[in-house]
């Protein structure tokens, strides 16, 4: 579920599958749980009653893959997938451009189609053009050319970005979407940190949300196993039972775990 087929997803290893940049089950479950909390709070405002929320990776996976579970006599399956898939149709698809970069075109209604047809290069297309026809047009110029031209005409289109591109963009660091931190040289021994000084220079995803009335809590990756004892104690596990768990090998003797 969290593995993408080979293709434009990884320009450095074009024939090898790779994990999705967006891990659908992991993030999807968090998003679903947050949405459930919002619904529970809304219901409490209406009824005064609380709700018990349950979320699981398996639930998210089942929801995302739901259409693929359907089968019955006479059902004709039209699944999209495989290394060559670029989109759902010719108007909603990835297209390669002359500079070896890719753009995603998304024409979803008649107004956007008319906007596309108003551009001379696309004036002869009908309401159901072939993907090959559009592919030939986009290969005639660069991605920046097409994005500038189509966007100015009101046609939804974006340049396909790789994770490495997102990491390099300074705006993403300014917004806090990408965070850089040095856990070694720039930290004094007295300064408390959540991570390990052995990590050195670390980059991770920040919080993309912007809230109008309050600042978000700064996110920082935890050390591996660093919260194990605290979590177990929150469930009523005593120090003596924790000692038994350590001696039995159920949890490590030393926490956090040094992954190196």
PDB file of C-alpha atoms in Angstrom:
ATOM      1  CA  UNK A   1       0.000   0.000   0.000  1.00  0.00           C
ATOM      2  CA  UNK A   2       2.827   2.378   0.827  1.00  0.00           C
ATOM      3  CA  UNK A   3       5.005   1.437  -2.135  1.00  0.00           C
ATOM      4  CA  UNK A   4       4.887   3.309  -5.410  1.00  0.00           C
ATOM      5  CA  UNK A   5       5.508   1.682  -8.757  1.00  0.00           C
ATOM      6  CA  UNK A   6       8.646   2.541 -10.691  1.00  0.00           C
ATOM      7  CA  UNK A   7       8.394   5.606 -12.909  1.00  0.00           C
ATOM      8  CA  UNK A   8       8.757   9.337 -12.439  1.00  0.00           C
ATOM      9  CA  UNK A   9       8.630   8.966  -8.672  1.00  0.00           C
ATOM     10  CA  UNK A  10      12.401   8.505  -8.424  1.00  0.00           C
ATOM     11  CA  UNK A  11      14.596   9.907 -11.208  1.00  0.00           C
ATOM     12  CA  UNK A  12      17.726   8.344  -9.732  1.00  0.00           C
ATOM     13  CA  UNK A  13      16.386   4.783  -9.689  1.00  0.00           C
ATOM     14  CA  UNK A  14      13.736   4.813 -12.433  1.00  0.00           C
ATOM     15  CA  UNK A  15      13.210   1.048 -12.493  1.00  0.00           C
ATOM     16  CA  UNK A  16      13.010   0.427  -8.756  1.00  0.00           C
ATOM     17  CA  UNK A  17       9.919   0.793  -6.546  1.00  0.00           C
ATOM     18  CA  UNK A  18      10.324   3.114  -3.585  1.00  0.00           C
ATOM     19  CA  UNK A  19       8.321   4.059  -0.505  1.00  0.00           C
ATOM     20  CA  UNK A  20       5.808   6.794  -1.179  1.00  0.00           C
ATOM     21  CA  UNK A  21       6.942  10.280  -0.182  1.00  0.00           C
ATOM     22  CA  UNK A  22       3.583  10.540   1.569  1.00  0.00           C
ATOM     23  CA  UNK A  23       3.136   7.384   3.669  1.00  0.00           C
ATOM     24  CA  UNK A  24      -0.587   6.961   3.164  1.00  0.00           C
ATOM     25  CA  UNK A  25      -1.422   4.708   6.092  1.00  0.00           C
ATOM     26  CA  UNK A  26       0.679   6.544   8.677  1.00  0.00           C
ATOM     27  CA  UNK A  27      -0.327  10.089   7.857  1.00  0.00           C
ATOM     28  CA  UNK A  28      -3.813   9.072   6.783  1.00  0.00           C
ATOM     29  CA  UNK A  29      -4.481   7.517  10.183  1.00  0.00           C
ATOM     30  CA  UNK A  30      -3.285  10.643  11.981  1.00  0.00           C
ATOM     31  CA  UNK A  31      -5.451  12.841   9.770  1.00  0.00           C
ATOM     32  CA  UNK A  32      -8.441  10.540  10.295  1.00  0.00           C
ATOM     33  CA  UNK A  33      -7.950  10.586  14.066  1.00  0.00           C
ATOM     34  CA  UNK A  34      -7.680  14.391  14.098  1.00  0.00           C
ATOM     35  CA  UNK A  35     -10.853  14.630  12.025  1.00  0.00           C
ATOM     36  CA  UNK A  36     -12.593  12.258  14.434  1.00  0.00           C
ATOM     37  CA  UNK A  37     -11.557  14.465  17.370  1.00  0.00           C
ATOM     38  CA  UNK A  38     -13.090  17.471  15.624  1.00  0.00           C
ATOM     39  CA  UNK A  39     -16.336  15.566  15.038  1.00  0.00           C
ATOM     40  CA  UNK A  40     -16.397  14.414  18.665  1.00  0.00           C
ATOM     41  CA  UNK A  41     -15.911  17.971  19.924  1.00  0.00           C
ATOM     42  CA  UNK A  42     -18.663  19.183  17.613  1.00  0.00           C
ATOM     43  CA  UNK A  43     -20.999  16.469  18.876  1.00  0.00           C
ATOM     44  CA  UNK A  44     -20.159  17.384  22.473  1.00  0.00           C
ATOM     45  CA  UNK A  45     -21.143  20.972  21.755  1.00  0.00           C
ATOM     46  CA  UNK A  46     -24.509  19.713  20.508  1.00  0.00           C
ATOM     47  CA  UNK A  47     -25.270  16.931  22.986  1.00  0.00           C
ATOM     48  CA  UNK A  48     -22.944  17.441  25.951  1.00  0.00           C
ATOM     49  CA  UNK A  49     -21.720  13.852  25.644  1.00  0.00           C
ATOM     50  CA  UNK A  50     -18.181  12.662  25.000  1.00  0.00           C
ATOM     51  CA  UNK A  51     -17.108  10.157  22.386  1.00  0.00           C
ATOM     52  CA  UNK A  52     -14.621   7.296  22.305  1.00  0.00           C
ATOM     53  CA  UNK A  53     -12.392   7.520  19.228  1.00  0.00           C
ATOM     54  CA  UNK A  54     -10.653   4.553  17.678  1.00  0.00           C
ATOM     55  CA  UNK A  55      -8.171   4.729  14.795  1.00  0.00           C
ATOM     56  CA  UNK A  56      -5.872   2.118  13.300  1.00  0.00           C
ATOM     57  CA  UNK A  57      -3.550   1.727  10.339  1.00  0.00           C
ATOM     58  CA  UNK A  58      -5.623  -1.240   9.188  1.00  0.00           C
ATOM     59  CA  UNK A  59      -8.799   0.879   9.174  1.00  0.00           C
ATOM     60  CA  UNK A  60      -7.117   3.523   7.037  1.00  0.00           C
ATOM     61  CA  UNK A  61      -5.726   0.955   4.629  1.00  0.00           C
ATOM     62  CA  UNK A  62      -9.136  -0.695   4.280  1.00  0.00           C
ATOM     63  CA  UNK A  63     -10.744   2.678   3.552  1.00  0.00           C
ATOM     64  CA  UNK A  64      -8.169   3.692   0.946  1.00  0.00           C
ATOM     65  CA  UNK A  65      -8.228   0.319  -0.780  1.00  0.00           C
ATOM     66  CA  UNK A  66     -11.988  -0.129  -0.388  1.00  0.00           C
ATOM     67  CA  UNK A  67     -12.822  -0.023  -4.116  1.00  0.00           C
ATOM     68  CA  UNK A  68     -10.399  -2.889  -4.745  1.00  0.00           C
ATOM     69  CA  UNK A  69     -12.281  -5.136  -2.309  1.00  0.00           C
ATOM     70  CA  UNK A  70     -15.469  -5.000  -4.364  1.00  0.00           C
ATOM     71  CA  UNK A  71     -16.267  -7.951  -6.602  1.00  0.00           C
ATOM     72  CA  UNK A  72     -19.424  -9.622  -7.864  1.00  0.00           C
ATOM     73  CA  UNK A  73     -20.582 -11.511 -10.979  1.00  0.00           C
ATOM     74  CA  UNK A  74     -20.567  -9.191 -13.981  1.00  0.00           C
ATOM     75  CA  UNK A  75     -18.423  -6.549 -12.285  1.00  0.00           C
ATOM     76  CA  UNK A  76     -15.948  -5.007 -14.729  1.00  0.00           C
ATOM     77  CA  UNK A  77     -12.836  -3.813 -12.958  1.00  0.00           C
ATOM     78  CA  UNK A  78     -11.109  -0.700 -14.277  1.00  0.00           C
ATOM     79  CA  UNK A  79      -8.225  -0.306 -11.878  1.00  0.00           C
ATOM     80  CA  UNK A  80      -5.533   2.286 -12.468  1.00  0.00           C
ATOM     81  CA  UNK A  81      -2.015   1.132 -11.742  1.00  0.00           C
ATOM     82  CA  UNK A  82       1.285  -0.117 -13.055  1.00  0.00           C
ATOM     83  CA  UNK A  83       4.573   1.554 -13.982  1.00  0.00           C
ATOM     84  CA  UNK A  84       3.082   3.420 -16.946  1.00  0.00           C
ATOM     85  CA  UNK A  85       0.150   5.073 -15.196  1.00  0.00           C
ATOM     86  CA  UNK A  86       0.325   8.868 -15.270  1.00  0.00           C
ATOM     87  CA  UNK A  87      -3.199   9.894 -14.270  1.00  0.00           C
ATOM     88  CA  UNK A  88      -6.903   9.147 -14.546  1.00  0.00           C
ATOM     89  CA  UNK A  89      -7.395  10.545 -18.066  1.00  0.00           C
ATOM     90  CA  UNK A  90      -5.714  12.824 -20.602  1.00  0.00           C
ATOM     91  CA  UNK A  91      -6.896  15.969 -18.797  1.00  0.00           C
ATOM     92  CA  UNK A  92      -5.716  14.810 -15.371  1.00  0.00           C
ATOM     93  CA  UNK A  93      -2.263  13.450 -15.910  1.00  0.00           C
ATOM     94  CA  UNK A  94       1.485  13.884 -15.577  1.00  0.00           C
ATOM     95  CA  UNK A  95       3.249  15.029 -18.738  1.00  0.00           C
ATOM     96  CA  UNK A  96       6.956  15.128 -19.508  1.00  0.00           C
ATOM     97  CA  UNK A  97       8.397  18.373 -20.851  1.00  0.00           C
ATOM     98  CA  UNK A  98      11.397  19.272 -22.989  1.00  0.00           C
ATOM     99  CA  UNK A  99      13.743  19.809 -20.029  1.00  0.00           C
ATOM    100  CA  UNK A 100      13.182  16.287 -18.604  1.00  0.00           C
ATOM    101  CA  UNK A 101      10.912  17.671 -15.887  1.00  0.00           C
ATOM    102  CA  UNK A 102       7.234  16.845 -15.452  1.00  0.00           C
ATOM    103  CA  UNK A 103       4.032  18.798 -14.939  1.00  0.00           C
ATOM    104  CA  UNK A 104       0.604  17.718 -13.752  1.00  0.00           C
ATOM    105  CA  UNK A 105      -2.347  19.015 -15.764  1.00  0.00           C
ATOM    106  CA  UNK A 106      -5.787  19.053 -14.124  1.00  0.00           C
ATOM    107  CA  UNK A 107      -8.637  20.201 -16.361  1.00  0.00           C
ATOM    108  CA  UNK A 108     -11.866  19.313 -14.564  1.00  0.00           C
ATOM    109  CA  UNK A 109     -14.657  21.436 -16.053  1.00  0.00           C
ATOM    110  CA  UNK A 110     -15.800  23.241 -19.194  1.00  0.00           C
ATOM    111  CA  UNK A 111     -14.391  26.621 -18.119  1.00  0.00           C
ATOM    112  CA  UNK A 112     -10.921  25.152 -17.656  1.00  0.00           C
ATOM    113  CA  UNK A 113     -11.219  23.371 -21.014  1.00  0.00           C
ATOM    114  CA  UNK A 114     -12.128  26.647 -22.742  1.00  0.00           C
ATOM    115  CA  UNK A 115      -9.180  28.321 -21.020  1.00  0.00           C
ATOM    116  CA  UNK A 116      -6.877  25.593 -22.333  1.00  0.00           C
ATOM    117  CA  UNK A 117      -8.315  25.855 -25.855  1.00  0.00           C
ATOM    118  CA  UNK A 118      -7.721  29.626 -25.822  1.00  0.00           C
ATOM    119  CA  UNK A 119      -3.969  28.943 -25.905  1.00  0.00           C
ATOM    120  CA  UNK A 120      -2.770  28.616 -29.529  1.00  0.00           C
ATOM    121  CA  UNK A 121      -0.872  25.382 -28.894  1.00  0.00           C
ATOM    122  CA  UNK A 122      -4.092  23.723 -27.711  1.00  0.00           C
ATOM    123  CA  UNK A 123      -6.636  25.418 -29.972  1.00  0.00           C
ATOM    124  CA  UNK A 124      -7.295  22.263 -32.002  1.00  0.00           C
ATOM    125  CA  UNK A 125      -7.998  19.872 -29.122  1.00  0.00           C
ATOM    126  CA  UNK A 126     -11.517  18.602 -28.488  1.00  0.00           C
ATOM    127  CA  UNK A 127     -13.202  17.538 -25.258  1.00  0.00           C
ATOM    128  CA  UNK A 128     -11.569  14.089 -25.359  1.00  0.00           C
ATOM    129  CA  UNK A 129      -8.026  14.463 -26.685  1.00  0.00           C
ATOM    130  CA  UNK A 130      -5.645  11.538 -26.640  1.00  0.00           C
ATOM    131  CA  UNK A 131      -2.872  11.515 -24.079  1.00  0.00           C
ATOM    132  CA  UNK A 132      -0.362  11.137 -26.904  1.00  0.00           C
ATOM    133  CA  UNK A 133      -1.601  14.341 -28.548  1.00  0.00           C
ATOM    134  CA  UNK A 134      -1.094  16.358 -25.370  1.00  0.00           C
ATOM    135  CA  UNK A 135       2.176  14.555 -24.670  1.00  0.00           C
ATOM    136  CA  UNK A 136       3.591  15.717 -28.006  1.00  0.00           C
ATOM    137  CA  UNK A 137       2.593  19.308 -27.258  1.00  0.00           C
ATOM    138  CA  UNK A 138       4.150  19.397 -23.789  1.00  0.00           C
ATOM    139  CA  UNK A 139       7.388  17.838 -25.038  1.00  0.00           C
ATOM    140  CA  UNK A 140       7.886  20.866 -27.276  1.00  0.00           C
ATOM    141  CA  UNK A 141       8.802  23.210 -24.409  1.00  0.00           C
ATOM    142  CA  UNK A 142       9.962  23.381 -20.790  1.00  0.00           C
ATOM    143  CA  UNK A 143       7.891  22.875 -17.659  1.00  0.00           C
ATOM    144  CA  UNK A 144       8.403  26.472 -16.499  1.00  0.00           C
ATOM    145  CA  UNK A 145       7.166  27.719 -19.880  1.00  0.00           C
ATOM    146  CA  UNK A 146       3.997  25.639 -19.707  1.00  0.00           C
ATOM    147  CA  UNK A 147       3.231  26.434 -16.075  1.00  0.00           C
ATOM    148  CA  UNK A 148       3.608  30.164 -16.712  1.00  0.00           C
ATOM    149  CA  UNK A 149       1.516  30.048 -19.891  1.00  0.00           C
ATOM    150  CA  UNK A 150      -1.267  27.800 -18.613  1.00  0.00           C
ATOM    151  CA  UNK A 151      -1.515  29.399 -15.172  1.00  0.00           C
ATOM    152  CA  UNK A 152      -1.897  32.860 -16.687  1.00  0.00           C
ATOM    153  CA  UNK A 153      -4.777  31.495 -18.781  1.00  0.00           C
ATOM    154  CA  UNK A 154      -6.489  29.972 -15.742  1.00  0.00           C
ATOM    155  CA  UNK A 155      -5.589  26.337 -16.400  1.00  0.00           C
ATOM    156  CA  UNK A 156      -4.643  24.330 -13.262  1.00  0.00           C
ATOM    157  CA  UNK A 157      -1.126  22.947 -13.665  1.00  0.00           C
ATOM    158  CA  UNK A 158       1.884  22.436 -11.390  1.00  0.00           C
ATOM    159  CA  UNK A 159       5.461  21.255 -11.764  1.00  0.00           C
ATOM    160  CA  UNK A 160       5.994  17.784 -10.333  1.00  0.00           C
ATOM    161  CA  UNK A 161       8.343  18.095  -7.371  1.00  0.00           C
ATOM    162  CA  UNK A 162      10.563  15.453  -5.848  1.00  0.00           C
ATOM    163  CA  UNK A 163      11.248  15.284  -2.124  1.00  0.00           C
ATOM    164  CA  UNK A 164      14.789  16.560  -2.743  1.00  0.00           C
ATOM    165  CA  UNK A 165      13.348  19.635  -4.489  1.00  0.00           C
ATOM    166  CA  UNK A 166      11.092  20.396  -1.532  1.00  0.00           C
ATOM    167  CA  UNK A 167      14.035  20.112   0.856  1.00  0.00           C
ATOM    168  CA  UNK A 168      16.060  22.603  -1.175  1.00  0.00           C
ATOM    169  CA  UNK A 169      13.405  25.330  -1.320  1.00  0.00           C
ATOM    170  CA  UNK A 170      14.177  28.047   1.219  1.00  0.00           C
ATOM    171  CA  UNK A 171      10.507  29.043   1.496  1.00  0.00           C
ATOM    172  CA  UNK A 172       9.677  25.654   3.002  1.00  0.00           C
ATOM    173  CA  UNK A 173      12.263  26.224   5.730  1.00  0.00           C
ATOM    174  CA  UNK A 174      10.974  29.741   6.369  1.00  0.00           C
ATOM    175  CA  UNK A 175       7.455  28.358   6.833  1.00  0.00           C
ATOM    176  CA  UNK A 176       8.729  25.565   9.067  1.00  0.00           C
ATOM    177  CA  UNK A 177       7.613  22.798   6.712  1.00  0.00           C
ATOM    178  CA  UNK A 178      11.216  21.558   6.568  1.00  0.00           C
ATOM    179  CA  UNK A 179      13.333  21.844   9.715  1.00  0.00           C
ATOM    180  CA  UNK A 180      17.120  21.629  10.040  1.00  0.00           C
ATOM    181  CA  UNK A 181      18.802  21.143  13.386  1.00  0.00           C
ATOM    182  CA  UNK A 182      22.263  20.308  14.627  1.00  0.00           C
ATOM    183  CA  UNK A 183      22.247  18.079  17.695  1.00  0.00           C
ATOM    184  CA  UNK A 184      25.988  18.034  18.166  1.00  0.00           C
ATOM    185  CA  UNK A 185      28.330  20.984  17.732  1.00  0.00           C
ATOM    186  CA  UNK A 186      25.772  23.729  18.343  1.00  0.00           C
ATOM    187  CA  UNK A 187      24.407  22.277  21.576  1.00  0.00           C
ATOM    188  CA  UNK A 188      26.061  22.652  24.966  1.00  0.00           C
ATOM    189  CA  UNK A 189      26.164  19.687  27.308  1.00  0.00           C
ATOM    190  CA  UNK A 190      23.867  21.516  29.734  1.00  0.00           C
ATOM    191  CA  UNK A 191      21.196  22.279  27.137  1.00  0.00           C
ATOM    192  CA  UNK A 192      18.340  19.741  27.314  1.00  0.00           C
ATOM    193  CA  UNK A 193      17.412  18.122  24.013  1.00  0.00           C
ATOM    194  CA  UNK A 194      14.866  15.483  23.072  1.00  0.00           C
ATOM    195  CA  UNK A 195      17.124  13.766  20.587  1.00  0.00           C
ATOM    196  CA  UNK A 196      20.633  12.360  20.729  1.00  0.00           C
ATOM    197  CA  UNK A 197      23.814  14.391  20.346  1.00  0.00           C
ATOM    198  CA  UNK A 198      25.076  11.600  18.116  1.00  0.00           C
ATOM    199  CA  UNK A 199      22.523  12.511  15.453  1.00  0.00           C
ATOM    200  CA  UNK A 200      24.549  15.477  14.188  1.00  0.00           C
ATOM    201  CA  UNK A 201      22.820  17.428  11.401  1.00  0.00           C
ATOM    202  CA  UNK A 202      19.194  16.320  11.021  1.00  0.00           C
ATOM    203  CA  UNK A 203      16.423  17.354   8.625  1.00  0.00           C
ATOM    204  CA  UNK A 204      12.783  16.410   9.135  1.00  0.00           C
ATOM    205  CA  UNK A 205       9.272  17.478   8.198  1.00  0.00           C
ATOM    206  CA  UNK A 206       7.804  20.289  10.264  1.00  0.00           C
ATOM    207  CA  UNK A 207       4.174  21.184  10.817  1.00  0.00           C
ATOM    208  CA  UNK A 208       2.589  22.640   7.642  1.00  0.00           C
ATOM    209  CA  UNK A 209      -0.444  23.998   9.520  1.00  0.00           C
ATOM    210  CA  UNK A 210      -0.823  27.747  10.140  1.00  0.00           C
ATOM    211  CA  UNK A 211      -3.190  28.810  12.935  1.00  0.00           C
ATOM    212  CA  UNK A 212      -4.468  32.367  13.301  1.00  0.00           C
ATOM    213  CA  UNK A 213      -4.870  32.545  17.082  1.00  0.00           C
ATOM    214  CA  UNK A 214      -1.957  30.591  18.528  1.00  0.00           C
ATOM    215  CA  UNK A 215       1.509  29.293  17.821  1.00  0.00           C
ATOM    216  CA  UNK A 216       1.916  25.599  17.147  1.00  0.00           C
ATOM    217  CA  UNK A 217       4.031  23.460  19.433  1.00  0.00           C
ATOM    218  CA  UNK A 218       7.392  22.897  17.800  1.00  0.00           C
ATOM    219  CA  UNK A 219       7.698  19.317  16.648  1.00  0.00           C
ATOM    220  CA  UNK A 220      10.909  17.389  17.186  1.00  0.00           C
ATOM    221  CA  UNK A 221      11.618  13.720  16.488  1.00  0.00           C
ATOM    222  CA  UNK A 222      11.856  11.716  19.729  1.00  0.00           C
ATOM    223  CA  UNK A 223      14.744   9.458  20.554  1.00  0.00           C
ATOM    224  CA  UNK A 224      13.960   5.817  19.792  1.00  0.00           C
ATOM    225  CA  UNK A 225      12.351   4.284  22.869  1.00  0.00           C
ATOM    226  CA  UNK A 226      12.975   7.424  24.908  1.00  0.00           C
ATOM    227  CA  UNK A 227       9.384   7.609  26.164  1.00  0.00           C
ATOM    228  CA  UNK A 228       8.892   3.884  26.813  1.00  0.00           C
ATOM    229  CA  UNK A 229       9.125   4.048  30.605  1.00  0.00           C
ATOM    230  CA  UNK A 230       6.917   7.132  30.870  1.00  0.00           C
ATOM    231  CA  UNK A 231       4.247   5.587  28.646  1.00  0.00           C
ATOM    232  CA  UNK A 232       4.225   2.315  30.593  1.00  0.00           C
ATOM    233  CA  UNK A 233       4.028   4.172  33.909  1.00  0.00           C
ATOM    234  CA  UNK A 234       1.043   6.142  32.612  1.00  0.00           C
ATOM    235  CA  UNK A 235      -0.761   2.789  32.344  1.00  0.00           C
ATOM    236  CA  UNK A 236      -0.002   1.983  35.971  1.00  0.00           C
ATOM    237  CA  UNK A 237       3.121  -0.140  35.500  1.00  0.00           C
ATOM    238  CA  UNK A 238       5.213   0.123  38.667  1.00  0.00           C
ATOM    239  CA  UNK A 239       8.989   0.501  38.852  1.00  0.00           C
ATOM    240  CA  UNK A 240       9.319  -3.098  40.038  1.00  0.00           C
ATOM    241  CA  UNK A 241       7.319  -4.360  37.066  1.00  0.00           C
ATOM    242  CA  UNK A 242       9.440  -2.231  34.750  1.00  0.00           C
ATOM    243  CA  UNK A 243      12.514  -3.877  36.245  1.00  0.00           C
ATOM    244  CA  UNK A 244      10.987  -7.299  35.546  1.00  0.00           C
ATOM    245  CA  UNK A 245      10.268  -6.275  31.963  1.00  0.00           C
ATOM    246  CA  UNK A 246      13.895  -5.225  31.542  1.00  0.00           C
ATOM    247  CA  UNK A 247      15.276  -8.412  33.063  1.00  0.00           C
ATOM    248  CA  UNK A 248      13.034 -10.551  30.848  1.00  0.00           C
ATOM    249  CA  UNK A 249      14.132  -8.685  27.726  1.00  0.00           C
ATOM    250  CA  UNK A 250      10.640  -7.351  26.995  1.00  0.00           C
ATOM    251  CA  UNK A 251      12.067  -3.825  26.968  1.00  0.00           C
ATOM    252  CA  UNK A 252      15.741  -2.821  26.641  1.00  0.00           C
ATOM    253  CA  UNK A 253      17.841  -2.278  29.744  1.00  0.00           C
ATOM    254  CA  UNK A 254      19.078   1.029  28.385  1.00  0.00           C
ATOM    255  CA  UNK A 255      16.735   3.657  26.978  1.00  0.00           C
ATOM    256  CA  UNK A 256      16.672   5.497  24.659  1.00  0.00           C
ATOM    257  CA  UNK A 257      18.014   2.966  22.173  1.00  0.00           C
ATOM    258  CA  UNK A 258      21.168   4.001  20.343  1.00  0.00           C
ATOM    259  CA  UNK A 259      20.380   3.150  16.725  1.00  0.00           C
ATOM    260  CA  UNK A 260      24.039   3.469  15.745  1.00  0.00           C
TER     261      UNK A 260
END
